[in-house]
mmCIF file of C-alpha atoms in Angstrom:
data_model
loop_
_atom_site.group_PDB
_atom_site.id
_atom_site.type_symbol
_atom_site.label_atom_id
_atom_site.label_comp_id
_atom_site.label_asym_id
_atom_site.label_seq_id
_atom_site.Cartn_x
_atom_site.Cartn_y
_atom_site.Cartn_z
ATOM 1 C CA UNK A 6 0.000 0.000 0.000
ATOM 2 C CA UNK A 7 1.230 3.497 -0.860
ATOM 3 C CA UNK A 8 2.775 5.422 2.056
ATOM 4 C CA UNK A 9 0.252 8.184 1.309
ATOM 5 C CA UNK A 10 -2.606 5.840 2.195
ATOM 6 C CA UNK A 11 -3.248 5.386 5.940
ATOM 7 C CA UNK A 12 -3.501 2.003 7.605
ATOM 8 C CA UNK A 13 -6.929 2.709 9.079
ATOM 9 C CA UNK A 14 -10.052 4.599 8.012
ATOM 10 C CA UNK A 15 -13.418 5.602 9.380
ATOM 11 C CA UNK A 16 -16.420 3.638 8.133
ATOM 12 C CA UNK A 17 -20.084 3.127 9.005
ATOM 13 C CA UNK A 18 -20.282 -0.468 10.242
ATOM 14 C CA UNK A 19 -23.323 -2.666 10.901
ATOM 15 C CA UNK A 20 -23.919 -3.568 14.560
ATOM 16 C CA UNK A 21 -25.612 -6.597 16.137
ATOM 17 C CA UNK A 22 -28.485 -4.457 17.457
ATOM 18 C CA UNK A 23 -29.566 -3.573 13.870
ATOM 19 C CA UNK A 24 -27.921 -0.179 13.969
ATOM 20 C CA UNK A 25 -24.729 1.174 12.392
ATOM 21 C CA UNK A 26 -21.973 3.314 13.847
ATOM 22 C CA UNK A 27 -18.774 4.961 12.652
ATOM 23 C CA UNK A 28 -15.693 2.939 13.597
ATOM 24 C CA UNK A 29 -11.989 2.862 12.788
ATOM 25 C CA UNK A 30 -11.189 -0.180 10.642
ATOM 26 C CA UNK A 31 -8.296 -1.211 8.358
ATOM 27 C CA UNK A 32 -8.088 0.343 4.887
ATOM 28 C CA UNK A 33 -8.787 -2.604 2.550
ATOM 29 C CA UNK A 34 -6.124 -4.208 0.399
ATOM 30 C CA UNK A 35 -6.943 -4.439 -3.302
ATOM 31 C CA UNK A 36 -6.601 -7.300 -5.764
ATOM 32 C CA UNK A 37 -4.699 -7.026 -9.046
ATOM 33 C CA UNK A 38 -7.830 -6.017 -11.019
ATOM 34 C CA UNK A 39 -9.189 -3.564 -8.458
ATOM 35 C CA UNK A 40 -8.835 0.089 -7.558
ATOM 36 C CA UNK A 41 -8.868 1.809 -4.184
ATOM 37 C CA UNK A 42 -10.769 5.100 -4.137
ATOM 38 C CA UNK A 43 -10.607 7.924 -1.612
ATOM 39 C CA UNK A 44 -14.277 8.808 -1.289
ATOM 40 C CA UNK A 45 -15.474 12.399 -1.505
ATOM 41 C CA UNK A 46 -19.278 12.063 -1.663
ATOM 42 C CA UNK A 47 -21.710 9.244 -0.835
ATOM 43 C CA UNK A 48 -25.366 8.835 -1.809
ATOM 44 C CA UNK A 49 -28.218 7.035 -0.052
ATOM 45 C CA UNK A 50 -30.561 4.288 -1.245
ATOM 46 C CA UNK A 51 -33.363 2.436 0.556
ATOM 47 C CA UNK A 52 -31.288 -0.729 0.337
ATOM 48 C CA UNK A 53 -28.780 0.859 2.744
ATOM 49 C CA UNK A 54 -31.115 0.984 5.738
ATOM 50 C CA UNK A 55 -32.758 -2.307 4.770
ATOM 51 C CA UNK A 56 -29.404 -4.079 5.008
ATOM 52 C CA UNK A 57 -28.854 -2.566 8.444
ATOM 53 C CA UNK A 58 -32.370 -3.156 9.823
ATOM 54 C CA UNK A 59 -33.467 -6.332 8.060
ATOM 55 C CA UNK A 60 -30.428 -8.335 6.952
ATOM 56 C CA UNK A 61 -27.883 -7.148 9.555
ATOM 57 C CA UNK A 62 -24.572 -8.681 8.484
ATOM 58 C CA UNK A 63 -22.681 -7.674 11.619
ATOM 59 C CA UNK A 64 -19.303 -6.008 11.094
ATOM 60 C CA UNK A 65 -19.858 -5.142 7.435
ATOM 61 C CA UNK A 66 -19.380 -1.721 5.830
ATOM 62 C CA UNK A 67 -22.667 -0.044 4.868
ATOM 63 C CA UNK A 68 -23.478 1.916 1.740
ATOM 64 C CA UNK A 69 -23.468 1.463 -2.029
ATOM 65 C CA UNK A 70 -23.011 4.736 -3.957
ATOM 66 C CA UNK A 71 -19.822 6.769 -4.023
ATOM 67 C CA UNK A 72 -17.692 9.263 -5.923
ATOM 68 C CA UNK A 73 -14.037 10.008 -5.289
ATOM 69 C CA UNK A 74 -10.445 9.987 -6.497
ATOM 70 C CA UNK A 75 -8.442 6.880 -7.367
ATOM 71 C CA UNK A 76 -5.786 6.404 -4.685
ATOM 72 C CA UNK A 77 -4.281 3.087 -5.794
ATOM 73 C CA UNK A 78 -4.583 0.663 -8.722
ATOM 74 C CA UNK A 79 -3.914 -3.051 -8.993
ATOM 75 C CA UNK A 80 -1.025 -4.254 -11.147
ATOM 76 C CA UNK A 81 -3.359 -5.413 -13.956
ATOM 77 C CA UNK A 82 -5.230 -2.088 -14.165
ATOM 78 C CA UNK A 83 -4.490 0.185 -17.128
ATOM 79 C CA UNK A 84 -7.470 2.496 -16.557
ATOM 80 C CA UNK A 85 -8.451 4.452 -14.504
ATOM 81 C CA UNK A 86 -5.292 6.048 -13.131
ATOM 82 C CA UNK A 87 -4.353 7.376 -9.724
ATOM 83 C CA UNK A 88 -5.912 10.818 -9.302
ATOM 84 C CA UNK A 89 -8.839 10.241 -11.677
ATOM 85 C CA UNK A 90 -12.317 11.289 -10.582
ATOM 86 C CA UNK A 91 -14.431 8.127 -10.701
ATOM 87 C CA UNK A 92 -17.814 6.992 -9.436
ATOM 88 C CA UNK A 93 -19.438 3.645 -8.884
ATOM 89 C CA UNK A 94 -21.549 1.198 -6.921
ATOM 90 C CA UNK A 95 -20.729 -1.578 -4.465
ATOM 91 C CA UNK A 96 -22.818 -3.934 -2.361
ATOM 92 C CA UNK A 97 -22.954 -2.368 1.072
ATOM 93 C CA UNK A 98 -23.853 -4.248 4.227
ATOM 94 C CA UNK A 99 -22.308 -7.471 2.948
ATOM 95 C CA UNK A 100 -18.509 -7.371 3.315
ATOM 96 C CA UNK A 101 -16.124 -6.344 6.079
ATOM 97 C CA UNK A 102 -13.693 -4.795 3.577
ATOM 98 C CA UNK A 103 -16.007 -3.485 0.832
ATOM 99 C CA UNK A 104 -18.654 -0.783 1.219
ATOM 100 C CA UNK A 105 -19.247 2.835 0.198
ATOM 101 C CA UNK A 106 -19.786 4.492 3.574
ATOM 102 C CA UNK A 107 -16.103 4.754 4.339
ATOM 103 C CA UNK A 108 -13.122 6.981 3.663
ATOM 104 C CA UNK A 109 -11.825 4.414 1.154
ATOM 105 C CA UNK A 110 -13.686 1.946 -1.044
ATOM 106 C CA UNK A 111 -12.317 -0.854 -3.211
ATOM 107 C CA UNK A 112 -13.956 -2.176 -6.358
ATOM 108 C CA UNK A 113 -13.116 -3.838 -9.705
ATOM 109 C CA UNK A 114 -11.601 -1.303 -12.117
ATOM 110 C CA UNK A 115 -14.002 -2.273 -14.909
ATOM 111 C CA UNK A 116 -16.968 -1.386 -12.684
ATOM 112 C CA UNK A 117 -16.142 2.278 -12.235
ATOM 113 C CA UNK A 118 -16.727 5.077 -14.699
ATOM 114 C CA UNK A 119 -14.478 8.071 -15.118
ATOM 115 C CA UNK A 120 -16.291 11.369 -14.540
ATOM 116 C CA UNK A 121 -15.338 13.768 -17.357
ATOM 117 C CA UNK A 122 -13.676 17.006 -16.311
ATOM 118 C CA UNK A 123 -15.939 20.038 -15.841
ATOM 119 C CA UNK A 124 -19.160 18.002 -15.985
ATOM 120 C CA UNK A 125 -20.435 16.674 -12.655
ATOM 121 C CA UNK A 126 -19.483 17.419 -9.082
ATOM 122 C CA UNK A 127 -18.679 14.541 -6.745
ATOM 123 C CA UNK A 128 -22.077 15.031 -5.102
ATOM 124 C CA UNK A 129 -23.852 14.725 -8.479
ATOM 125 C CA UNK A 130 -21.760 11.778 -9.656
ATOM 126 C CA UNK A 131 -22.480 9.900 -6.433
ATOM 127 C CA UNK A 132 -26.193 9.832 -7.315
ATOM 128 C CA UNK A 133 -25.436 7.720 -10.407
ATOM 129 C CA UNK A 134 -24.882 4.439 -8.619
ATOM 130 C CA UNK A 135 -27.443 1.869 -7.467
ATOM 131 C CA UNK A 136 -30.493 3.509 -9.056
ATOM 132 C CA UNK A 137 -28.746 4.399 -12.319
ATOM 133 C CA UNK A 138 -27.295 0.926 -12.701
ATOM 134 C CA UNK A 139 -30.660 -0.655 -11.844
ATOM 135 C CA UNK A 140 -32.407 1.385 -14.537
ATOM 136 C CA UNK A 141 -29.781 0.412 -17.117
ATOM 137 C CA UNK A 142 -29.906 -3.283 -16.223
ATOM 138 C CA UNK A 143 -33.703 -3.390 -16.200
ATOM 139 C CA UNK A 144 -34.130 -1.593 -19.502
ATOM 140 C CA UNK A 145 -31.244 -2.856 -21.612
ATOM 141 C CA UNK A 146 -30.012 -6.230 -20.393
ATOM 142 C CA UNK A 147 -30.903 -8.931 -22.971
ATOM 143 C CA UNK A 148 -32.697 -11.030 -20.339
ATOM 144 C CA UNK A 149 -34.673 -8.099 -18.863
ATOM 145 C CA UNK A 150 -36.632 -5.678 -21.100
ATOM 146 C CA UNK A 151 -33.966 -5.830 -23.830
ATOM 147 C CA UNK A 152 -34.611 -2.309 -25.126
ATOM 148 C CA UNK A 153 -32.297 -0.754 -27.690
ATOM 149 C CA UNK A 154 -29.315 0.577 -25.746
ATOM 150 C CA UNK A 155 -27.939 4.109 -26.191
ATOM 151 C CA UNK A 156 -26.301 5.594 -28.133
ATOM 152 C CA UNK A 157 -28.347 3.461 -30.560
ATOM 153 C CA UNK A 158 -32.031 4.364 -31.003
ATOM 154 C CA UNK A 159 -35.160 2.343 -31.624
ATOM 155 C CA UNK A 160 -36.203 2.587 -35.297
ATOM 156 C CA UNK A 161 -39.974 2.799 -34.790
ATOM 157 C CA UNK A 162 -42.479 4.422 -32.464
ATOM 158 C CA UNK A 163 -42.665 2.297 -29.363
ATOM 159 C CA UNK A 164 -43.942 3.072 -25.885
ATOM 160 C CA UNK A 165 -42.339 1.961 -22.641
ATOM 161 C CA UNK A 166 -43.852 2.499 -19.199
ATOM 162 C CA UNK A 167 -41.899 3.555 -16.111
ATOM 163 C CA UNK A 168 -44.014 3.243 -12.972
ATOM 164 C CA UNK A 169 -42.676 5.646 -10.323
ATOM 165 C CA UNK A 170 -41.056 8.281 -12.504
ATOM 166 C CA UNK A 171 -40.032 10.641 -9.691
ATOM 167 C CA UNK A 172 -38.136 8.030 -7.707
ATOM 168 C CA UNK A 173 -34.394 7.701 -8.219
ATOM 169 C CA UNK A 174 -34.608 4.594 -10.450
ATOM 170 C CA UNK A 175 -37.564 6.089 -12.302
ATOM 171 C CA UNK A 176 -35.823 9.387 -13.034
ATOM 172 C CA UNK A 177 -32.856 7.618 -14.589
ATOM 173 C CA UNK A 178 -35.070 5.139 -16.444
ATOM 174 C CA UNK A 179 -37.082 7.947 -18.061
ATOM 175 C CA UNK A 180 -33.895 9.562 -19.330
ATOM 176 C CA UNK A 181 -32.344 6.339 -20.605
ATOM 177 C CA UNK A 182 -35.487 5.216 -22.423
ATOM 178 C CA UNK A 183 -35.935 8.702 -23.898
ATOM 179 C CA UNK A 184 -32.418 8.956 -25.303
ATOM 180 C CA UNK A 185 -32.872 5.481 -26.793
ATOM 181 C CA UNK A 186 -35.769 6.928 -28.791
ATOM 182 C CA UNK A 187 -38.712 5.410 -26.932
ATOM 183 C CA UNK A 188 -41.906 7.237 -26.050
ATOM 184 C CA UNK A 189 -42.175 7.180 -22.270
ATOM 185 C CA UNK A 190 -45.299 7.089 -20.124
ATOM 186 C CA UNK A 191 -44.841 7.303 -16.369
ATOM 187 C CA UNK A 192 -46.643 7.779 -13.066
ATOM 188 C CA UNK A 193 -45.901 10.272 -10.296
ATOM 189 C CA UNK A 194 -47.505 12.662 -7.852
ATOM 190 C CA UNK A 195 -48.868 15.782 -9.597
ATOM 191 C CA UNK A 196 -46.187 17.921 -7.931
ATOM 192 C CA UNK A 197 -43.559 15.925 -9.865
ATOM 193 C CA UNK A 198 -45.248 15.959 -13.299
ATOM 194 C CA UNK A 199 -43.036 18.776 -14.588
ATOM 195 C CA UNK A 200 -39.917 17.055 -13.281
ATOM 196 C CA UNK A 201 -40.761 13.848 -15.160
ATOM 197 C CA UNK A 202 -41.505 15.748 -18.366
ATOM 198 C CA UNK A 203 -38.213 17.635 -18.090
ATOM 199 C CA UNK A 204 -36.422 14.273 -18.020
ATOM 200 C CA UNK A 205 -38.089 13.087 -21.221
ATOM 201 C CA UNK A 206 -41.472 11.627 -20.272
ATOM 202 C CA UNK A 207 -44.074 12.058 -23.028
ATOM 203 C CA UNK A 208 -47.050 11.447 -20.729
ATOM 204 C CA UNK A 209 -47.373 11.514 -16.936
ATOM 205 C CA UNK A 210 -50.313 10.325 -14.840
ATOM 206 C CA UNK A 211 -51.192 10.462 -11.155
ATOM 207 C CA UNK A 212 -50.571 7.040 -9.660
ATOM 208 C CA UNK A 213 -53.392 7.648 -7.154
ATOM 209 C CA UNK A 214 -55.984 8.217 -9.896
ATOM 210 C CA UNK A 215 -58.361 5.211 -9.802
ATOM 211 C CA UNK A 216 -58.514 5.338 -13.612
ATOM 212 C CA UNK A 217 -54.765 5.630 -14.134
ATOM 213 C CA UNK A 218 -54.402 2.298 -15.981
ATOM 214 C CA UNK A 219 -57.210 3.148 -18.396
ATOM 215 C CA UNK A 220 -55.728 6.584 -19.045
ATOM 216 C CA UNK A 221 -52.341 5.057 -19.801
ATOM 217 C CA UNK A 222 -53.901 2.585 -22.228
ATOM 218 C CA UNK A 223 -55.698 5.460 -23.934
ATOM 219 C CA UNK A 224 -52.528 7.585 -24.187
ATOM 220 C CA UNK A 225 -50.516 4.708 -25.613
ATOM 221 C CA UNK A 226 -53.382 3.491 -27.832
ATOM 222 C CA UNK A 227 -53.121 0.106 -26.115
ATOM 223 C CA UNK A 228 -49.744 -0.435 -27.781
ATOM 224 C CA UNK A 229 -47.762 -0.737 -24.553
ATOM 225 C CA UNK A 230 -46.010 -4.091 -24.044
ATOM 226 C CA UNK A 231 -42.918 -3.348 -21.945
ATOM 227 C CA UNK A 232 -42.686 -1.716 -18.525
ATOM 228 C CA UNK A 233 -40.361 -1.130 -15.604
ATOM 229 C CA UNK A 234 -42.041 -0.953 -12.211
ATOM 230 C CA UNK A 235 -39.567 1.177 -10.269
ATOM 231 C CA UNK A 236 -41.670 0.953 -7.078
ATOM 232 C CA UNK A 237 -42.706 -2.709 -7.188
ATOM 233 C CA UNK A 238 -45.315 -2.828 -4.472
ATOM 234 C CA UNK A 239 -48.489 -4.894 -4.825
ATOM 235 C CA UNK A 240 -50.543 -1.939 -6.088
ATOM 236 C CA UNK A 241 -47.906 -0.699 -8.528
ATOM 237 C CA UNK A 242 -47.461 -4.117 -10.113
ATOM 238 C CA UNK A 243 -51.235 -4.458 -10.493
ATOM 239 C CA UNK A 244 -51.578 -1.045 -12.155
ATOM 240 C CA UNK A 245 -48.643 -1.776 -14.457
ATOM 241 C CA UNK A 246 -50.154 -5.061 -15.620
ATOM 242 C CA UNK A 247 -53.509 -3.391 -16.262
ATOM 243 C CA UNK A 248 -51.822 -0.635 -18.295
ATOM 244 C CA UNK A 249 -50.423 -2.973 -20.936
ATOM 245 C CA UNK A 250 -52.152 -3.512 -24.255
ATOM 246 C CA UNK A 251 -53.446 -6.884 -25.424
ATOM 247 C CA UNK A 252 -50.951 -9.529 -26.429
ATOM 248 C CA UNK A 253 -47.718 -10.718 -24.807
ATOM 249 C CA UNK A 254 -45.964 -8.263 -22.521
ATOM 250 C CA UNK A 255 -43.131 -8.048 -20.051
ATOM 251 C CA UNK A 256 -42.678 -6.149 -16.784
ATOM 252 C CA UNK A 257 -39.412 -5.884 -14.868
ATOM 253 C CA UNK A 258 -39.655 -5.136 -11.143
ATOM 254 C CA UNK A 259 -36.983 -3.969 -8.707
ATOM 255 C CA UNK A 260 -38.551 -5.966 -5.860
ATOM 256 C CA UNK A 261 -39.901 -9.523 -6.040
ATOM 257 C CA UNK A 262 -42.897 -10.024 -8.379
ATOM 258 C CA UNK A 263 -46.282 -10.338 -6.691
ATOM 259 C CA UNK A 264 -48.380 -13.450 -7.275
ATOM 260 C CA UNK A 265 -51.631 -11.506 -7.585
ATOM 261 C CA UNK A 266 -50.222 -9.342 -10.369
ATOM 262 C CA UNK A 267 -49.078 -12.432 -12.241
ATOM 263 C CA UNK A 268 -52.561 -13.907 -12.025
ATOM 264 C CA UNK A 269 -54.121 -10.896 -13.800
ATOM 265 C CA UNK A 270 -52.545 -11.661 -17.166
ATOM 266 C CA UNK A 271 -51.076 -15.025 -18.095
ATOM 267 C CA UNK A 272 -49.583 -13.489 -21.246
ATOM 268 C CA UNK A 273 -47.572 -10.906 -19.280
ATOM 269 C CA UNK A 274 -44.218 -12.011 -17.901
ATOM 270 C CA UNK A 275 -43.164 -10.356 -14.638
ATOM 271 C CA UNK A 276 -39.495 -10.683 -13.734
ATOM 272 C CA UNK A 277 -37.486 -9.145 -10.932
ATOM 273 C CA UNK A 278 -34.033 -7.667 -11.352
ATOM 274 C CA UNK A 279 -31.426 -7.288 -8.604
ATOM 275 C CA UNK A 280 -28.525 -4.986 -9.395
ATOM 276 C CA UNK A 281 -26.074 -6.770 -7.100
ATOM 277 C CA UNK A 282 -25.750 -9.513 -9.723
ATOM 278 C CA UNK A 283 -23.964 -6.986 -11.950
ATOM 279 C CA UNK A 284 -21.011 -6.998 -9.552
ATOM 280 C CA UNK A 285 -20.093 -10.539 -10.590
ATOM 281 C CA UNK A 286 -19.824 -11.943 -7.079
ATOM 282 C CA UNK A 287 -21.659 -14.728 -5.280
ATOM 283 C CA UNK A 288 -23.772 -13.378 -2.430
ATOM 284 C CA UNK A 289 -26.647 -14.124 -0.080
ATOM 285 C CA UNK A 290 -29.646 -11.812 -0.077
ATOM 286 C CA UNK A 291 -31.627 -12.822 2.971
ATOM 287 C CA UNK A 292 -32.322 -16.563 2.634
ATOM 288 C CA UNK A 293 -31.612 -16.586 -1.120
ATOM 289 C CA UNK A 294 -28.188 -17.448 -2.496
ATOM 290 C CA UNK A 295 -27.184 -15.809 -5.772
ATOM 291 C CA UNK A 296 -24.411 -17.387 -7.866
ATOM 292 C CA UNK A 297 -21.819 -15.419 -9.829
ATOM 293 C CA UNK A 298 -23.337 -13.886 -12.977
ATOM 294 C CA UNK A 299 -20.565 -13.134 -15.447
ATOM 295 C CA UNK A 300 -23.217 -12.173 -18.005
ATOM 296 C CA UNK A 301 -24.673 -9.455 -15.777
ATOM 297 C CA UNK A 302 -21.230 -8.130 -14.887
ATOM 298 C CA UNK A 303 -20.117 -8.062 -18.515
ATOM 299 C CA UNK A 304 -23.234 -6.173 -19.573
ATOM 300 C CA UNK A 305 -22.743 -3.521 -16.889
ATOM 301 C CA UNK A 306 -19.023 -3.148 -17.585
ATOM 302 C CA UNK A 307 -19.803 -2.464 -21.261
ATOM 303 C CA UNK A 308 -22.599 -0.040 -20.413
ATOM 304 C CA UNK A 309 -20.375 1.945 -18.034
ATOM 305 C CA UNK A 310 -17.947 2.600 -20.891
ATOM 306 C CA UNK A 311 -20.695 4.670 -22.558
ATOM 307 C CA UNK A 312 -21.589 6.773 -19.524
ATOM 308 C CA UNK A 313 -18.877 9.458 -19.836
ATOM 309 C CA UNK A 314 -20.016 10.227 -23.396
ATOM 310 C CA UNK A 315 -23.648 10.530 -22.276
ATOM 311 C CA UNK A 316 -22.618 12.856 -19.449
ATOM 312 C CA UNK A 317 -20.509 15.087 -21.699
ATOM 313 C CA UNK A 318 -23.400 15.337 -24.170
ATOM 314 C CA UNK A 319 -25.710 16.249 -21.259
ATOM 315 C CA UNK A 320 -28.045 13.418 -22.190
ATOM 316 C CA UNK A 321 -28.042 12.145 -18.610
ATOM 317 C CA UNK A 322 -28.764 14.371 -15.644
ATOM 318 C CA UNK A 323 -27.948 13.250 -12.102
ATOM 319 C CA UNK A 324 -30.643 13.140 -9.446
ATOM 320 C CA UNK A 325 -31.279 16.405 -7.660
ATOM 321 C CA UNK A 326 -28.969 16.512 -4.649
ATOM 322 C CA UNK A 327 -30.148 17.050 -1.093
ATOM 323 C CA UNK A 328 -26.898 17.651 0.776
ATOM 324 C CA UNK A 329 -26.958 16.247 4.301
ATOM 325 C CA UNK A 330 -24.605 17.715 6.851
ATOM 326 C CA UNK A 331 -22.279 15.762 9.090
ATOM 327 C CA UNK A 332 -20.256 13.554 6.761
ATOM 328 C CA UNK A 333 -20.045 9.916 7.847
ATOM 329 C CA UNK A 334 -21.435 10.851 11.260
ATOM 330 C CA UNK A 335 -24.546 12.301 9.614
ATOM 331 C CA UNK A 336 -25.499 9.224 7.599
ATOM 332 C CA UNK A 337 -27.692 7.669 10.284
ATOM 333 C CA UNK A 338 -29.757 10.858 10.363
ATOM 334 C CA UNK A 339 -30.147 10.785 6.596
ATOM 335 C CA UNK A 340 -31.218 7.145 6.647
ATOM 336 C CA UNK A 341 -33.816 7.882 9.333
ATOM 337 C CA UNK A 342 -35.151 10.746 7.194
ATOM 338 C CA UNK A 343 -35.463 8.300 4.290
ATOM 339 C CA UNK A 344 -37.211 5.672 6.428
ATOM 340 C CA UNK A 345 -39.804 8.296 7.366
ATOM 341 C CA UNK A 346 -40.476 8.885 3.665
ATOM 342 C CA UNK A 347 -39.759 12.597 3.789
ATOM 343 C CA UNK A 348 -37.795 12.884 0.547
ATOM 344 C CA UNK A 349 -39.089 12.851 -3.034
ATOM 345 C CA UNK A 350 -37.556 13.636 -6.404
ATOM 346 C CA UNK A 351 -34.090 14.023 -4.896
ATOM 347 C CA UNK A 352 -31.089 12.083 -3.605
ATOM 348 C CA UNK A 353 -29.640 12.458 -0.130
ATOM 349 C CA UNK A 354 -25.867 12.906 -0.428
ATOM 350 C CA UNK A 355 -23.134 13.057 2.225
ATOM 351 C CA UNK A 356 -19.731 14.719 1.889
ATOM 352 C CA UNK A 357 -16.770 12.781 3.250
ATOM 353 C CA UNK A 358 -14.524 15.605 2.070
ATOM 354 C CA UNK A 359 -16.167 19.022 1.824
ATOM 355 C CA UNK A 360 -15.962 20.375 -1.711
ATOM 356 C CA UNK A 361 -17.867 23.606 -1.130
#
């Protein structure tokens, strides 16, 4: 390890009482194909508090989304280089030496993307982790919705539905589907209609409207056959199924598919997607064991190569940032705020190193 890198670091670590606290732990050693990043900004996701409260892998580093500067590279790594501004996603709450909510994070070099100069701040780049990757996997992976992947564009008029357009996954999914040339219909609260339209949605409907499914079918002329449910509760899956036109369809969910939704239409396939598979590691998620998926990792590694170009062209906008004070020590407060459901249309971000 470089003499400039300390032996220990501060990190938010899962405790046996289903809480997390900041502790001093060793700075992780990297493998030959990995990089070590000095984190600058960290972003929150619901999965962060769920790992702490529900799964509780004691002694593991919490957090998934990060942005920072490369501090060290493995001997097989040709890119990125030490000093580069990079951002990425890791599986927090699972490993004792790998998690975002720390002063240093390690990750495979092919699973980071280099943030182009004079484009995004660290706080903005940190928002493009778990939710951004989930949207990309759900929309473009050949075994999920298999949409045309940017920079290519679909060659005909085709609608895609994004349920939950003002959530973090939904906001990225709207943008990605739009730049791929699809017409996008989404749901949101009326206060977020303009936000969804600014991201590329062609039609937005109130998810609480009892006639929302019928209105979506009318707007899409019953031609809708593919959808991403970026909320994935029982009610959202039911509405999404009812919004599709006649004939075979497919819905990808970010939480497990609901049996009742599947019963509504036998010709509609409902499949869940779990972004952790893109990291190419075997892991346990609750009682379920997931094997290594080289296919999912390869797809994400190739997609990440395209991200800098999309950012430079301003085709992708980060989530709106809600900066939370306190650095690592403030994360528990931000997670509690999220648990209470007080945020909408924005991403809670923490500064490990103050940039402004």
